[in-house]
XYZ file of C-alpha atoms in Angstrom:
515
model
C 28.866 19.708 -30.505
C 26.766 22.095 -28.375
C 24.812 20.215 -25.571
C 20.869 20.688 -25.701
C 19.111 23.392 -23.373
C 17.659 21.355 -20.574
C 14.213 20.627 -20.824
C 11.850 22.167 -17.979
C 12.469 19.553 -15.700
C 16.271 19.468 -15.690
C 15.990 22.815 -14.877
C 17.752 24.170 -11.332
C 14.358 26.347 -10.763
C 12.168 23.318 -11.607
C 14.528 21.515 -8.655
C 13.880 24.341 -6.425
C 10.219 24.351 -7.116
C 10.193 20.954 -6.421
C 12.123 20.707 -3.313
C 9.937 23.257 -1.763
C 6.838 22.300 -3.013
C 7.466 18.860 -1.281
C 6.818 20.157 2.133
C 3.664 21.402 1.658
C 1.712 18.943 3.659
C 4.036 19.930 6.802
C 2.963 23.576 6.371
C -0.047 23.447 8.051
C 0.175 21.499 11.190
C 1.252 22.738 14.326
C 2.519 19.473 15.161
C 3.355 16.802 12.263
C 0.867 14.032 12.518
C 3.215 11.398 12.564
C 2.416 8.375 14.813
C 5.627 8.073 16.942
C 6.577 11.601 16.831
C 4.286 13.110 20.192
C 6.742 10.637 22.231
C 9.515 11.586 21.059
C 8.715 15.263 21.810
C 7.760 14.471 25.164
C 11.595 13.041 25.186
C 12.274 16.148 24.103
C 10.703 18.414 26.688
C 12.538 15.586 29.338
C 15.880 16.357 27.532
C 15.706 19.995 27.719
C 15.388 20.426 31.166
C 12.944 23.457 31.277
C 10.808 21.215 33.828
C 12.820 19.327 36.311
C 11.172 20.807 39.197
C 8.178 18.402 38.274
C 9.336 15.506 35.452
C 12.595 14.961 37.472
C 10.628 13.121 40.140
C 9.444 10.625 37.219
C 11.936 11.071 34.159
C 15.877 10.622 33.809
C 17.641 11.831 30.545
C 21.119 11.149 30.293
C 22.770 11.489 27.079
C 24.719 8.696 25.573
C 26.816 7.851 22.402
C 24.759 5.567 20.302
C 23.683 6.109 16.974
C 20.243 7.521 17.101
C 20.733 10.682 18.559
C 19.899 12.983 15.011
C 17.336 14.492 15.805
C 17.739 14.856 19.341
C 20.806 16.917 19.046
C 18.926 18.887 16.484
C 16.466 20.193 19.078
C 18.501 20.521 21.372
C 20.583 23.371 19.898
C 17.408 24.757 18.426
C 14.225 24.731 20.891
C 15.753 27.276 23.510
C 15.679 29.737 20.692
C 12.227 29.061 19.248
C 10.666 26.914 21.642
C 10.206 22.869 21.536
C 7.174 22.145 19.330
C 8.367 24.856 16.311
C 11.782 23.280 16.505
C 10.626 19.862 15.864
C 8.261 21.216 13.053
C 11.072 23.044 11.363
C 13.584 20.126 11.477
C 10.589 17.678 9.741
C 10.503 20.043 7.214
C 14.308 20.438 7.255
C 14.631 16.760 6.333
C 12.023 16.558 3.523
C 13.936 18.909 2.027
C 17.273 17.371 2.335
C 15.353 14.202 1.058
C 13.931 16.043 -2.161
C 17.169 17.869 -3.231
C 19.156 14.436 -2.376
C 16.888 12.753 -4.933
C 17.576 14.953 -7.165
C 21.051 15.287 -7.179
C 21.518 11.484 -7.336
C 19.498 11.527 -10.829
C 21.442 14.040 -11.551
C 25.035 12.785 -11.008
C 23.900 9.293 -12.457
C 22.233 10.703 -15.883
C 24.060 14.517 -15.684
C 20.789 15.885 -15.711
C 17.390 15.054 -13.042
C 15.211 12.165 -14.892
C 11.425 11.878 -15.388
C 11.675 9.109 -13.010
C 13.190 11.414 -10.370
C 9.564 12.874 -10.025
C 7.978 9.844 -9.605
C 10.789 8.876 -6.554
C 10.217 12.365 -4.763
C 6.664 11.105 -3.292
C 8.577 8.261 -1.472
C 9.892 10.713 1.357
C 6.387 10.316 2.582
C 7.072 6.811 3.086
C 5.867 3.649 5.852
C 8.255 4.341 8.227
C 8.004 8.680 7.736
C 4.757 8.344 8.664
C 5.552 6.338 11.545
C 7.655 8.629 12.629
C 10.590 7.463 12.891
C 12.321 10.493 12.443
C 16.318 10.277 13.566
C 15.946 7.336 11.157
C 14.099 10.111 8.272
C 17.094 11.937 9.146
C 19.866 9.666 8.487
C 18.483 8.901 5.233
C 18.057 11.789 4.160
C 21.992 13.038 5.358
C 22.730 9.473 3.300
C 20.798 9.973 0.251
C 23.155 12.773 -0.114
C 26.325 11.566 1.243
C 25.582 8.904 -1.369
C 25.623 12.074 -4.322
C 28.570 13.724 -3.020
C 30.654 10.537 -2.943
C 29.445 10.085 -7.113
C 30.170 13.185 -8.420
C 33.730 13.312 -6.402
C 34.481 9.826 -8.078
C 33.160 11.548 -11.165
C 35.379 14.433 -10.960
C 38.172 12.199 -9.888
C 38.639 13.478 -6.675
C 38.989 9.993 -4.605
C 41.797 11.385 -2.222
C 39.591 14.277 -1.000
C 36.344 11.880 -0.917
C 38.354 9.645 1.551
C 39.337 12.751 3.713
C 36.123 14.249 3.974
C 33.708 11.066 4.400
C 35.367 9.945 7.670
C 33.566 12.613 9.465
C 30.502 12.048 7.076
C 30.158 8.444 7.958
C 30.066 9.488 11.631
C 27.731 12.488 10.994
C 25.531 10.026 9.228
C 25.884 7.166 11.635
C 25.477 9.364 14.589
C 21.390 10.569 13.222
C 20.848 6.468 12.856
C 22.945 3.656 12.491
C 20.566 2.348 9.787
C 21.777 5.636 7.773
C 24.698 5.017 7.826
C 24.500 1.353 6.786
C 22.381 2.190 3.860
C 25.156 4.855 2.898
C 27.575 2.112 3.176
C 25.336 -0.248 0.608
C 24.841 2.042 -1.459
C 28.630 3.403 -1.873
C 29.588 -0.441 -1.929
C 26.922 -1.427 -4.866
C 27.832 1.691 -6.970
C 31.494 1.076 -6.505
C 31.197 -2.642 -7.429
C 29.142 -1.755 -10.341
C 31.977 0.681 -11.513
C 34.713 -1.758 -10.547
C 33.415 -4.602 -12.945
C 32.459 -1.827 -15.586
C 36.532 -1.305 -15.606
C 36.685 -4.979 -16.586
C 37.395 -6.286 -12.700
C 36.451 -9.879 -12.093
C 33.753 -10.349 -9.540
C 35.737 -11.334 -6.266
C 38.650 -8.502 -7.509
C 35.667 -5.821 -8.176
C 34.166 -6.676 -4.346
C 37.710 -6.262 -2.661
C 38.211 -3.017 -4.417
C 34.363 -1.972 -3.501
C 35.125 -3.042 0.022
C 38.254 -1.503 0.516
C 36.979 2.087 -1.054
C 34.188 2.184 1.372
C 36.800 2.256 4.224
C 36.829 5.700 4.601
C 32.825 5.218 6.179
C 34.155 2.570 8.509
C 35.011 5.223 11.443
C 31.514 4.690 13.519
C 32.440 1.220 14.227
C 34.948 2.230 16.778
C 31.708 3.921 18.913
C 29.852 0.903 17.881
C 32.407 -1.366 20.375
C 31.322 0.531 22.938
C 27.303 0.912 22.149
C 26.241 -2.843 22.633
C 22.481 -2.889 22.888
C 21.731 -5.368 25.447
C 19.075 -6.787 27.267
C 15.540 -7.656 26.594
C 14.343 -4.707 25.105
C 17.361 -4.836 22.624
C 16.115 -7.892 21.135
C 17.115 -9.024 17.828
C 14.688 -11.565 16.179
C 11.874 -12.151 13.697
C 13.929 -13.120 10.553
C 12.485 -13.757 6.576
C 9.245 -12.340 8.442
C 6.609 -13.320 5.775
C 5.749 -9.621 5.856
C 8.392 -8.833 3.982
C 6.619 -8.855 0.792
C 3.661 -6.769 2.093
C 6.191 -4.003 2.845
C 7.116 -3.968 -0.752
C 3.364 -3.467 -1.715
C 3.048 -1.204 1.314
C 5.367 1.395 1.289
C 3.136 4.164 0.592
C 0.778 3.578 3.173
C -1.455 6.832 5.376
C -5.008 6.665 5.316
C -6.591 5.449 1.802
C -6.070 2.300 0.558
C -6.903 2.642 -3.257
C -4.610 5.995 -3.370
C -1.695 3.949 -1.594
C -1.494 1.043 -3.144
C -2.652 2.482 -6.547
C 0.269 4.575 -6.371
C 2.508 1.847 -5.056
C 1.443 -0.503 -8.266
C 2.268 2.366 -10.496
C 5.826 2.652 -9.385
C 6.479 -1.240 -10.041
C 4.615 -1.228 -13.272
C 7.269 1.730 -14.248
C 10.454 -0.390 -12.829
C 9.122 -3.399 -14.983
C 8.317 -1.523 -17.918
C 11.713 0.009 -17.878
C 13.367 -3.218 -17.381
C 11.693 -4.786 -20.139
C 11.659 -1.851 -23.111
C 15.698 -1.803 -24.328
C 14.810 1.769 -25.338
C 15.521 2.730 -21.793
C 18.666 1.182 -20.179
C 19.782 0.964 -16.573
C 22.514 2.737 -14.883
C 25.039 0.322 -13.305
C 25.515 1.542 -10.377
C 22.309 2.646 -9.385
C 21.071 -1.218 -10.143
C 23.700 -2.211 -8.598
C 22.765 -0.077 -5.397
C 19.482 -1.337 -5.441
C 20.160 -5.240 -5.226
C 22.586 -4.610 -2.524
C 19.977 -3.113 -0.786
C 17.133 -5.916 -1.836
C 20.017 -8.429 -0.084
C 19.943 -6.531 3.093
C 16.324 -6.142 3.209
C 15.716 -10.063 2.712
C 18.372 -10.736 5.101
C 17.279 -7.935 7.924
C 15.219 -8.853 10.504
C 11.692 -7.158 11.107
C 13.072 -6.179 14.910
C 17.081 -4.991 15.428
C 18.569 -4.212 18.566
C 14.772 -3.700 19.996
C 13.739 -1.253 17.343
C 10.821 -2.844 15.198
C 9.969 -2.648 11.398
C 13.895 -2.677 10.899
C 13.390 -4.538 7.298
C 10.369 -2.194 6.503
C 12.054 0.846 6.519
C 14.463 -0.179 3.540
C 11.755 -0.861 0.648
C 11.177 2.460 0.291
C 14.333 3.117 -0.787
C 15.160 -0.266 -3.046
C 12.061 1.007 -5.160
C 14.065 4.971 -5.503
C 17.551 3.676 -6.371
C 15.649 1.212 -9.351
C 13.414 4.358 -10.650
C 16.813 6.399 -10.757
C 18.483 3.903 -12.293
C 16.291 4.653 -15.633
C 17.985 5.988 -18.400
C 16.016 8.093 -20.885
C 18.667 9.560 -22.899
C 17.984 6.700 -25.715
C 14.127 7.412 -25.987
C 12.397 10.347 -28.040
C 12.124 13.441 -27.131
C 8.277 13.463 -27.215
C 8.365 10.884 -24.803
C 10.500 12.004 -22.540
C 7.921 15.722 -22.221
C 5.839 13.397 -21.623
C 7.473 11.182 -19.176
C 8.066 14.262 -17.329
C 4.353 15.651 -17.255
C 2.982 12.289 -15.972
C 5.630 12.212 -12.906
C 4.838 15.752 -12.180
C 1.216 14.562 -12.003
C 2.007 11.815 -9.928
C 4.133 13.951 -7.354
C 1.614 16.530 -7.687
C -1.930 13.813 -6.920
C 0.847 12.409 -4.239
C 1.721 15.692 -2.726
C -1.931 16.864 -2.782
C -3.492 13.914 -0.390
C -0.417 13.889 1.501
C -1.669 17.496 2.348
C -5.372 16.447 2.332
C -4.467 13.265 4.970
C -2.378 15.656 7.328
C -5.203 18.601 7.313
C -7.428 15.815 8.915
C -5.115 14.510 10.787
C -4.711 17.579 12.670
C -8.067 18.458 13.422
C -7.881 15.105 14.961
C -4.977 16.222 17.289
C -6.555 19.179 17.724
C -9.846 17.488 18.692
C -8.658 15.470 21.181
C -5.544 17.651 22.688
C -8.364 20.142 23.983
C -8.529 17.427 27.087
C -5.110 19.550 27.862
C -6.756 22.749 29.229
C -8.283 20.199 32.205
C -5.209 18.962 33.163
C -3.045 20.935 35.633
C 0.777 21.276 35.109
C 2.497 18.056 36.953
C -0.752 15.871 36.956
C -0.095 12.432 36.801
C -2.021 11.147 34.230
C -2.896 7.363 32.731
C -3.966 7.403 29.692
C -5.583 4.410 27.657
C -5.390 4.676 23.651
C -8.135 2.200 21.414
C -5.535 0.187 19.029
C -6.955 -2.641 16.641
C -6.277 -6.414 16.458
C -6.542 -6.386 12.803
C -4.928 -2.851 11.497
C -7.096 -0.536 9.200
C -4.945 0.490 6.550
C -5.747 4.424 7.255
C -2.799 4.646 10.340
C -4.063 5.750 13.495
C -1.711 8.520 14.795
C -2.916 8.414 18.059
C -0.723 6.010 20.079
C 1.775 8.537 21.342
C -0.844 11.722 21.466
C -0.662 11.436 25.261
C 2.923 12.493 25.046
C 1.495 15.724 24.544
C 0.324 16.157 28.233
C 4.077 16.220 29.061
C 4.984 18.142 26.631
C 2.329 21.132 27.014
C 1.759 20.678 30.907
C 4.310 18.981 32.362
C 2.219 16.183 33.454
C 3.137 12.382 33.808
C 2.432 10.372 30.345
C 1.989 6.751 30.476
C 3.823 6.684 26.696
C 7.099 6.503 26.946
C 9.450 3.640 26.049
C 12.589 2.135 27.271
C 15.324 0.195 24.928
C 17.594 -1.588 26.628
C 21.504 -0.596 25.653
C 19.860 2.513 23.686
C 17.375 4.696 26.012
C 18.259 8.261 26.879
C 15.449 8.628 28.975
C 14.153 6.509 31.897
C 11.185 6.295 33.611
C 11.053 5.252 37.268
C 7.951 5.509 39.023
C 7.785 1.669 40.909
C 4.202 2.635 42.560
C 2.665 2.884 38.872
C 4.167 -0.799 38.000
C 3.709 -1.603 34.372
C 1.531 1.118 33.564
C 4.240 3.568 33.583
C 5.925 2.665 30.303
C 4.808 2.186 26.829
C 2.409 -0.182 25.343
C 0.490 0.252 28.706
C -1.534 3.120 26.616
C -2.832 0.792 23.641
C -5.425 -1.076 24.643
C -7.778 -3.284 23.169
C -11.840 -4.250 22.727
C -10.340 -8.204 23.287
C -7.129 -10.237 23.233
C -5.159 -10.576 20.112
C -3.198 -13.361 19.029
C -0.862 -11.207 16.951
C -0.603 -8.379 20.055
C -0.275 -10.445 23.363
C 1.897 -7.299 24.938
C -0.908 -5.448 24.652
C -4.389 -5.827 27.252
C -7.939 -4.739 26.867
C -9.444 -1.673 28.332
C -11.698 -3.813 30.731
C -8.484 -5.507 32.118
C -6.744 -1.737 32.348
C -8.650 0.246 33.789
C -9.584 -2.549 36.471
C -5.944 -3.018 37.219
C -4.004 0.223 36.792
C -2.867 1.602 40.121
C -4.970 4.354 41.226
C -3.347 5.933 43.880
C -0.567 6.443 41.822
C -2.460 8.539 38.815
C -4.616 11.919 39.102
C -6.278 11.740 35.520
C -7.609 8.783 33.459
C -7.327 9.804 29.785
C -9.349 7.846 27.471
C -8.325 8.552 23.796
C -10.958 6.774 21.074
C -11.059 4.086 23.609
C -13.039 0.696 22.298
C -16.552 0.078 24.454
C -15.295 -0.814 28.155
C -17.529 -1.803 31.205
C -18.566 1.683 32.399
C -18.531 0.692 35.911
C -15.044 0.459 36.290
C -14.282 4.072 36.345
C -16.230 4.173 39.778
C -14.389 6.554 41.880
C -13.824 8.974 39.046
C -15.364 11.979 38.153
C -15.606 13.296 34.102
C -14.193 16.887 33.940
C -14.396 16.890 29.941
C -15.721 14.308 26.710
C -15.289 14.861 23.146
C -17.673 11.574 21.185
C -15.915 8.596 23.180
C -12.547 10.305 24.185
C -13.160 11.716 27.871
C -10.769 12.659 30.545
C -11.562 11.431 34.585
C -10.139 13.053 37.416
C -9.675 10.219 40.275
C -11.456 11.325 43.283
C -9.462 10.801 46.227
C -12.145 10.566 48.913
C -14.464 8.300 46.553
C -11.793 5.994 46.511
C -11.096 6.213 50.353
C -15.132 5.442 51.061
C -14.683 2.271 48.837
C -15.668 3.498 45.433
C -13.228 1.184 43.554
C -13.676 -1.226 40.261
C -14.431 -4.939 40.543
């Protein structure tokens, strides 16, 4: 019987379309607008060496093998050839793409042709933890979600031997972007193979020895993982069955408007349940299968692993794209399937649209407030003091990390930069600036918070923060501070309530200091 012409969106050109279209909100700014990402740059610029004359009095990079070096590695073979900030732009975009087309080939190995539902699971690339920018982590992902296609359609084509062989070196690839990569890509494999296993009539405990022992072949980065043992205080594990657990599953959408976000985010779930409840559609095994394996790791994870934070966050995303994949279709109507399709088209298309929108304004932002730069001289030392919320407005700041950006562009001392214990390439050693050399010295707040006691109000800050060891004070949508205590300074530029203050050497030597 001759197989039906694919519909437009089973189409390779439609998967194309789509995989390019997806990176349309990167195309416009210089710099992605994604709240951890000006630190890591300023990494970056530390990494590459181009400024040692100046940074190597404050910065140390020393490469290590841990897994979380993706991106990193990326740059480094890139940026001499077209310089640091389009390298890190072109790899962002890189990754969305490798997201998109990993998507899609998924629904496609699952159902032997992309799904409706695939649209509707492109838009979660721009997920929580994309947006926070955790970007070797993006990258792993994205190197998984693919892994994860490759190792179905060699099962499918019976080609287990050769799978083996060639996901050894996979496994490390992936691990060596992120370790969380690489242990999604070992969930996933291990849900899809039980699902299979018990599907060949295994009993449960046989079905999980055979799913255990063919994910073997992935088990390679644990040999590097003897010898990477994050240590120390700042490579803290803690924080388990956080009760915001279940906000990250309403919350995994999140950028700047509430109604859109969440909106968006109900939508999804309504389609899962829907789904789950009409016997017209059907699940596929191993994609369910997947995606409770994954729901178990994310209820056992803890919010903070190995010092990194929002550890269990970072996984709902992707619980909520391996149950819309799962969705058959093949046992519904035609009619409904067209249009199926045209609603998750709209849906990518709304999603894709304020994605764009949210970034546009998000750069004029960084654009705003980066024109402090051309009053800073190259190797400044510079403070700089960030306005950060008790209670969190669900539109993310992107601001935390934007003094990075004085490194990056002039060389100049940032105040940003954080330390993990048993995981940092780069250290920062500057003793005379004490703790206001390292990250969260830069967030401050209007008054205490309960819920952020590392973190000190601009009052207590600028009072306190060494001043013979800083040129510039950078304030960057600071809350309202006592005025007074930037006696001794002198304004060389203001944009509303953002302002930068050279320290004035004599003033301070003739008494003109804070009290």
């Amino acid at each position: 019987m001759e197989q039906a012409a694919p519909s437009w969106w089973e189409t390779r050109w439609f998967a194309i379309v789509a995989i390019l279209a997806s990176c349309v909100p990167l195309l416009w700014p210089a710099l992605p607008p994604l709240i951890d990402l000006p630190g890591h740059v300023g990494r970056f610029r530390v990494m590459l060496g181009t400024d040692t004359d100046v940074l190597g009095q404050w910065y140390h990079f020393q490469w290590r093998l841990i897994g979380n070096l993706g991106v990193d590695l990326l740059v480094a073979g890139i940026a001499p050839w077209i310089g640091l900030e389009p390298a890190v732009k072109l790899i962002t975009i890189a990754i969305v793409t490798l997201s998109a087309a990993g998507i899609l080939w998924i629904a496609r190995e699952i159902h032997g042709r992309a799904t409706p539902f695939a649209l509707f699971a492109l838009p979660l690339i721009y997920n929580y933890a994309f947006h926070f920018g955790f970007l070797n982590f993006a990258l792993a992902m994205a190197l998984a979600l693919n892994g994860f296609a490759l190792w179905l359609r060699l099962g499918r084509l019976g080609r287990t031997h050769l799978r083996a062989a060639l996901f050894v070196p996979l496994a490390l690839l992936v691990w060596g972007a992120h370790i969380m990569g690489w242990g999604v890509l070992g969930l996933m494999v291990f849900g899809a193979e039980l699902a299979l296993q018990r599907q060949k009539g295994s009993r449960w405990s046989a079905a999980a020895m055979r799913a255990a022992l063919a994910c073997l072949p992935l088990a390679l980065p644990l040999l590097p993982m003897l010898l990477w043992r994050p240590d120390g205080g700042g490579g803290i594990t803690e924080r388990f069955f956080s009760p915001r657990k279940i906000s990250w599953l309403a919350a995994f959408l999140r950028d700047r408007w509430w109604l859109f976000d969440f909106g968006a985010a109900a939508l999804l779930w309504g389609l899962i349940y829907r789904s789950a409840r009409d016997r017209r559609y059907g699940q596929a095994a191993p994609m369910v299968a997947a995606c409770l394996v994954l729901l178990v790791a994310f209820v056992l994870i803890p919010y903070k692993l190995f010092g990194s934070a929002y550890a269990d966050m970072r996984l709902a995303p992707f619980i909520l794209l391996c149950a819309l994949l799962a969705i058959r279709v093949d046992r519904i109507g035609a009619r409904e399937r067209q249009w199926l399709a045209i609603a998750g088209l709209a849906f990518f298309a709304a999603r894709t649209a304020g994605t764009t929108i949210s970034f546009w304004l998000y750069d004029r932002e960084y654009a705003r407030q980066l024109a402090a730069l051309d009053h800073i001289p190259r190797g400044a030392r510079v403070v700089s003091f960030v306005g950060e919320h008790c209670i969190e407005p669900w539109g993310l700041g992107r601001l935390n990390h934007l003094p990075a950006m004085g490194l990056v562009r002039r060389a100049a001392f940032s105040n940003d930069q954080w330390e993990l214990a048993g995981s940092a390439l780069l250290t920062v050693n500057v003793p005379a600036m004490g703790g206001f050399a390292i990250d969260p010295s830069e967030m401050v707040l209007a008054e205490p918070c309960e819920g952020k006691k590392d973190l000190i109000t601009i009052d207590q800050s600028l009072r306190s923060f060494p001043r013979d060891a800083f040129d510039y004070v950078w304030l960057i949508a600071p809350p309202a501070f006592d005025a007074r205590l930037l006696a001794g300074t002198t304004r060389v530029w203001q944009d509303g309530g953002s302002a930068l203050y050279k320290i004035d050497r004599n003033r301070l030597s003739a008494g003109a200091r804070p009290h």
